[in-house]
CSV table of C-alpha atoms in Angstrom, one decimal:
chain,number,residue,atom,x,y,z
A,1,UNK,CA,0.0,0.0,0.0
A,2,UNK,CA,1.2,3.7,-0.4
A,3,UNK,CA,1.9,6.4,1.8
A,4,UNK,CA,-1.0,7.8,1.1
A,5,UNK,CA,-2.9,5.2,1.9
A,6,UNK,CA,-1.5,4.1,5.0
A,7,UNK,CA,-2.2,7.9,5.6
A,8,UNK,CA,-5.3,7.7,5.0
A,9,UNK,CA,-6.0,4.3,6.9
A,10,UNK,CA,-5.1,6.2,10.3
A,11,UNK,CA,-6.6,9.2,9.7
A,12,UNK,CA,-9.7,7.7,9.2
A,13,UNK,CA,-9.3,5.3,11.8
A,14,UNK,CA,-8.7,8.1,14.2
A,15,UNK,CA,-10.6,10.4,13.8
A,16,UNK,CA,-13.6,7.9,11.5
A,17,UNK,CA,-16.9,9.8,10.1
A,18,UNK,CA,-16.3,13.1,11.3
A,19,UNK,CA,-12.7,13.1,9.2
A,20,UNK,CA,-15.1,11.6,6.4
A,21,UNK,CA,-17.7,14.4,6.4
A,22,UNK,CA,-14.7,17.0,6.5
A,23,UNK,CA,-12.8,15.9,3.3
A,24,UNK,CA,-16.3,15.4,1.8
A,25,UNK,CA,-17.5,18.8,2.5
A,26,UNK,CA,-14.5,20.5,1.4
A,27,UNK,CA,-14.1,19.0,-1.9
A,28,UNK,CA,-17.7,19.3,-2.4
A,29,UNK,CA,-17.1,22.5,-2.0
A,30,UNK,CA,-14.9,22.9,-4.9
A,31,UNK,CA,-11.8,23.6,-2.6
A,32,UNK,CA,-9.3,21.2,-4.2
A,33,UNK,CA,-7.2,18.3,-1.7
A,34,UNK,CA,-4.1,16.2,-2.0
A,35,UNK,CA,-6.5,13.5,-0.5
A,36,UNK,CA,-8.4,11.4,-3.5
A,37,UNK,CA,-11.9,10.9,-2.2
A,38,UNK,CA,-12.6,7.7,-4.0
A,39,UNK,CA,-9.7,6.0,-2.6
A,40,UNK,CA,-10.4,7.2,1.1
A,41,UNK,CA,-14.3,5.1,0.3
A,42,UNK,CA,-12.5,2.4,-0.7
A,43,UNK,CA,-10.3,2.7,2.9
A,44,UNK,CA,-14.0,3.2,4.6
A,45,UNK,CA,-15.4,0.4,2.9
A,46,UNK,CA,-12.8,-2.0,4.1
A,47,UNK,CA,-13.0,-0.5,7.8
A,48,UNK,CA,-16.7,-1.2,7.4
A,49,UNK,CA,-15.8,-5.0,6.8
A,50,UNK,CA,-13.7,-5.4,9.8
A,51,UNK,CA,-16.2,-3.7,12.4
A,52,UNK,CA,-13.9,-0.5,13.0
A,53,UNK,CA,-16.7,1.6,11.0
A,54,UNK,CA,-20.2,2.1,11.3
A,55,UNK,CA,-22.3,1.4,7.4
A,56,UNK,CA,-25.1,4.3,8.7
A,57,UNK,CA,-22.9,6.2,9.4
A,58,UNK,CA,-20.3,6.2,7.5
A,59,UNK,CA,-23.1,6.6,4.1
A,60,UNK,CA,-24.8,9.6,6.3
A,61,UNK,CA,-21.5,11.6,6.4
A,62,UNK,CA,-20.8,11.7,3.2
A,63,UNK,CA,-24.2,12.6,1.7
A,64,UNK,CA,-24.6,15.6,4.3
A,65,UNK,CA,-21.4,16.4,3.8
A,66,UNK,CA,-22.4,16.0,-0.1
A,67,UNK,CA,-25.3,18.2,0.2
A,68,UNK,CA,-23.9,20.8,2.6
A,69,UNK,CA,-20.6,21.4,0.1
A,70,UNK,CA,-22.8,21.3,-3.2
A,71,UNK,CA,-25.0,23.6,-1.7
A,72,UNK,CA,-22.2,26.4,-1.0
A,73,UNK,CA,-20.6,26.3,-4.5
A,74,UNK,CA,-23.6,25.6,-6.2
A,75,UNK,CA,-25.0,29.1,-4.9
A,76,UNK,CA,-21.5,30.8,-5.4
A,77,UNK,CA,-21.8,29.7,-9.3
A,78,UNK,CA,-25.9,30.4,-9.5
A,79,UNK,CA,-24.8,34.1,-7.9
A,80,UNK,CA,-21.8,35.3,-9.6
A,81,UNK,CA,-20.9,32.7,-12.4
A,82,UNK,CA,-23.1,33.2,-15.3
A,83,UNK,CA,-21.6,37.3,-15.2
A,84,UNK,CA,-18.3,35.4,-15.4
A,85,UNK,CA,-19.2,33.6,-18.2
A,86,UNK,CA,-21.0,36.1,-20.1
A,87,UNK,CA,-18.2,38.7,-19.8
A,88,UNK,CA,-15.2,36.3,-20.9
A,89,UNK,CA,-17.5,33.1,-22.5
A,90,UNK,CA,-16.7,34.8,-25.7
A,91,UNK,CA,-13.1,33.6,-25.7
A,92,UNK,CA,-14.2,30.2,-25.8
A,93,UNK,CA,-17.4,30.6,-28.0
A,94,UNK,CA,-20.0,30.7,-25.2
A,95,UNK,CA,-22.5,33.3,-26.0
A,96,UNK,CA,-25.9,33.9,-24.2
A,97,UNK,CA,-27.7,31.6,-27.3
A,98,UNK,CA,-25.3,28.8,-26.4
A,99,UNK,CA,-26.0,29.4,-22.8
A,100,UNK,CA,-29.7,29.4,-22.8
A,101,UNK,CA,-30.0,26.2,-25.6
A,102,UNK,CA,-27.5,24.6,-22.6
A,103,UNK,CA,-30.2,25.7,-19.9
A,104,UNK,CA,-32.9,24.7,-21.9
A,105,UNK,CA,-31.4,20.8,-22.4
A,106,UNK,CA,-30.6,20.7,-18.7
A,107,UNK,CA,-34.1,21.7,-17.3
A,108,UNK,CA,-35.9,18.7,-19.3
A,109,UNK,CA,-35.6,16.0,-16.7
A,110,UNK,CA,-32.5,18.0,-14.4
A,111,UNK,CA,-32.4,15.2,-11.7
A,112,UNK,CA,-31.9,12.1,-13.6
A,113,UNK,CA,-28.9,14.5,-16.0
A,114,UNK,CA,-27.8,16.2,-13.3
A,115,UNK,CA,-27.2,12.6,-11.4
A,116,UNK,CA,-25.6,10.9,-14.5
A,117,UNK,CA,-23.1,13.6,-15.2
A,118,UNK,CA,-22.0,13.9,-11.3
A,119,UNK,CA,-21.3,9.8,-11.5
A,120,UNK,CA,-18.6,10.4,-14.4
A,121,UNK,CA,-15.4,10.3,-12.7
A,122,UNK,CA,-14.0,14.0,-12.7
A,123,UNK,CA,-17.2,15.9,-13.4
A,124,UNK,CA,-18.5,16.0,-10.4
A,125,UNK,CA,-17.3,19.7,-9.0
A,126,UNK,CA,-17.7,20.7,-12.5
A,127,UNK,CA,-21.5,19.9,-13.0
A,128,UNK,CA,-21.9,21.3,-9.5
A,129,UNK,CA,-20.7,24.6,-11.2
A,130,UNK,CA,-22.6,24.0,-14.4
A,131,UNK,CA,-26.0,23.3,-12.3
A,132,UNK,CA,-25.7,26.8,-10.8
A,133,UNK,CA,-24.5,28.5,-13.8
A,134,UNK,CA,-27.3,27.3,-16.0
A,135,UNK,CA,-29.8,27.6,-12.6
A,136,UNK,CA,-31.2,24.4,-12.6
A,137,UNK,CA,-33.7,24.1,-9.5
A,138,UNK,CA,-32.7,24.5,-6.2
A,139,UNK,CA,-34.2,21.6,-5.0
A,140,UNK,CA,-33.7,19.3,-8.4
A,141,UNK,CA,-30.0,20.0,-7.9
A,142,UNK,CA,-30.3,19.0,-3.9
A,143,UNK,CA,-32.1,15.7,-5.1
A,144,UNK,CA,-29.3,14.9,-7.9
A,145,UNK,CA,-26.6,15.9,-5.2
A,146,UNK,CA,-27.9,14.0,-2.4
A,147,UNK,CA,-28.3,10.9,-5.1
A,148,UNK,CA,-25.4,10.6,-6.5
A,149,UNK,CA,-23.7,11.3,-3.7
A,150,UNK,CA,-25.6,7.9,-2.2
A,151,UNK,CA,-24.8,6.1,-5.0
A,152,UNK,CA,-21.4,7.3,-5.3
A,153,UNK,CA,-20.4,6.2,-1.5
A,154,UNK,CA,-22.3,3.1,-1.7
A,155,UNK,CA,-20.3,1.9,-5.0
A,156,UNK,CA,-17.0,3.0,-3.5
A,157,UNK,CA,-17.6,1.7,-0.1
A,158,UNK,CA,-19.3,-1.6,-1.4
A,159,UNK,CA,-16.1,-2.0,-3.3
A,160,UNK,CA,-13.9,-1.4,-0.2
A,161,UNK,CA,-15.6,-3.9,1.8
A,162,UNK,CA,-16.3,-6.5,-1.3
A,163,UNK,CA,-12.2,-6.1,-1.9
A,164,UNK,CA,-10.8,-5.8,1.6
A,165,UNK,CA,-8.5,-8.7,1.9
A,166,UNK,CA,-6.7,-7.1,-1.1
A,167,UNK,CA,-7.5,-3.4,-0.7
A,168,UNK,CA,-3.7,-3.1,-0.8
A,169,UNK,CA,-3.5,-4.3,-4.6
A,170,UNK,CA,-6.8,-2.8,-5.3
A,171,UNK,CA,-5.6,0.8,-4.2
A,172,UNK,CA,-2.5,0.5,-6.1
A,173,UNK,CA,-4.8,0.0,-9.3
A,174,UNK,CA,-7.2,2.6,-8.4
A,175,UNK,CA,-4.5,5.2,-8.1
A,176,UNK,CA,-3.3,4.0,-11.4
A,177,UNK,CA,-6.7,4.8,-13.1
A,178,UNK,CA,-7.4,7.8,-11.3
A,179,UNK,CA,-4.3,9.1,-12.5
A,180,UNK,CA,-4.7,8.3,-16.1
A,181,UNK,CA,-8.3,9.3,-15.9
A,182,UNK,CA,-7.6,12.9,-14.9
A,183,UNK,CA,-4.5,13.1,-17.3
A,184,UNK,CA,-6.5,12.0,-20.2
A,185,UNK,CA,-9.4,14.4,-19.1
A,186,UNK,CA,-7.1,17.4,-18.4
A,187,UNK,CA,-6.0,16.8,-21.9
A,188,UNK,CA,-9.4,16.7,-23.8
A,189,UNK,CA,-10.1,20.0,-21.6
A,190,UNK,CA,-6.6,21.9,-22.8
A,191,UNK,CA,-7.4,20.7,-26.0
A,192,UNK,CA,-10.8,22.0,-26.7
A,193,UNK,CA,-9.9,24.9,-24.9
A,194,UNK,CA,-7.0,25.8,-27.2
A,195,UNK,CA,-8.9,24.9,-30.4
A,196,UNK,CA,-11.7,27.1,-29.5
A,197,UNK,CA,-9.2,30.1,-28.2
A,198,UNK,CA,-7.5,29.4,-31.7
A,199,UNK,CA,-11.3,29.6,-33.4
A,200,UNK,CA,-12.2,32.6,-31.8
A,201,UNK,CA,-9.2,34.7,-32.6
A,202,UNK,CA,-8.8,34.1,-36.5
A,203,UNK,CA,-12.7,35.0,-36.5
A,204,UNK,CA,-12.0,37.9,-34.5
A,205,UNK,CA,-8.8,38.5,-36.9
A,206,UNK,CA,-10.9,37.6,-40.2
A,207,UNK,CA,-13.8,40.6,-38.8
A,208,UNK,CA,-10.8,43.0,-38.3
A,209,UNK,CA,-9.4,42.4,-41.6
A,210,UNK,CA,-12.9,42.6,-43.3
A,211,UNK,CA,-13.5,46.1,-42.0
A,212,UNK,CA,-10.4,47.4,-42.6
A,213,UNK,CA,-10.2,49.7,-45.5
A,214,UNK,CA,-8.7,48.4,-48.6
A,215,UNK,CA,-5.5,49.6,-50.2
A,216,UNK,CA,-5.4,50.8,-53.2
């Protein structure tokens, strides 16, 4: 097992749910950690197996601390983030049409898309934001919080517990995919990100050019 896990292991052996519902809360949040989430579940779940934590209450930590640290950034983003995107969207093509046919997709059926996109491993903070942004009802975005936060526990921990006599092989192939996962999505994000930058300034550069007067 890795430092970090063996980290983790006394941390949440010492100090159990309420060190749960802290790192929860915070990452919720959108306040980033050195501390993968998934792989402390996995930790719970096999702590849960050998009697040294509690099912209830380990599952009731971390969707309170779910809800409680969705609900702070989600109103951050519904306050001040569709201003943000409107004034510098642009740079990225994201215009108020593009915004509103968005908001318009994500308020037919919000709970069961909200739910799906917070289960694909790296989006959840993002469609936290994206919820907010887009202001997608307060209490459909609770109810998609609070269920994929149940689901989410309940896979990782299930996992832990179905996996404990080899949670040290298991975590060493978890970290393995969780680091690929974010590379590779990282990547796709810097990518599209350029290629729309690079989009948006030749247009820009192509309108300049078109209203310039011509030479003779």
């Amino acid at each position: 097992m890795s430092n970090t896990g063996f980290g983790l292991v006394a941390l949440i052996a010492t100090y159990g749910e309420l060190f749960i519902f802290i790192v929860v809360l915070v990452e919720e949040a959108g306040l980033p950690l050195p501390l993968p989430s998934d792989l402390m579940l996995l930790i719970c779940g096999s702590l849960v197996a050998n009697g040294r934590l509690n099912l209830g209450l380990t599952l009731a930590s971390v969707i309170v601390a779910t809800v409680l640290g969705t609900a702070a950034l989600y109103t951050l983003a519904r306050w001040g983030g569709r201003s943000l995107v409107q004034r510098y969207g642009h740079w990225i093509r994201l215009d108020d049409a593009r915004l509103q046919r968005a908001e318009a997709r994500l308020q037919h059926r919000p709970l069961w898309r909200l739910t799906l996109f917070r289960l694909i491993p790296g989006l959840r903070v993002y469609s936290t934001i994206t919820a907010g942004v887009l202001a997608v009802p307060r209490l459909d975005a609770t109810l998609a919080f609070a269920l994929s936060g149940a689901i989410w526990a309940t896979v990782w921990i299930g996992l832990g517990a179905l996996l404990s006599p080899h949670l040290g092989s298991v975590i060493t192939w978890q970290r393995r995919v969780e680091h690929l996962s974010s590379t590779g999505i990282l990547i796709v994000v810097l990518l599209l990100v350029a290629g729309l930058l690079t989009r948006t300034y030749w247009s820009h550069s192509h309108r300049a050019r078109s209203r310039s007067p011509q030479q003779p």
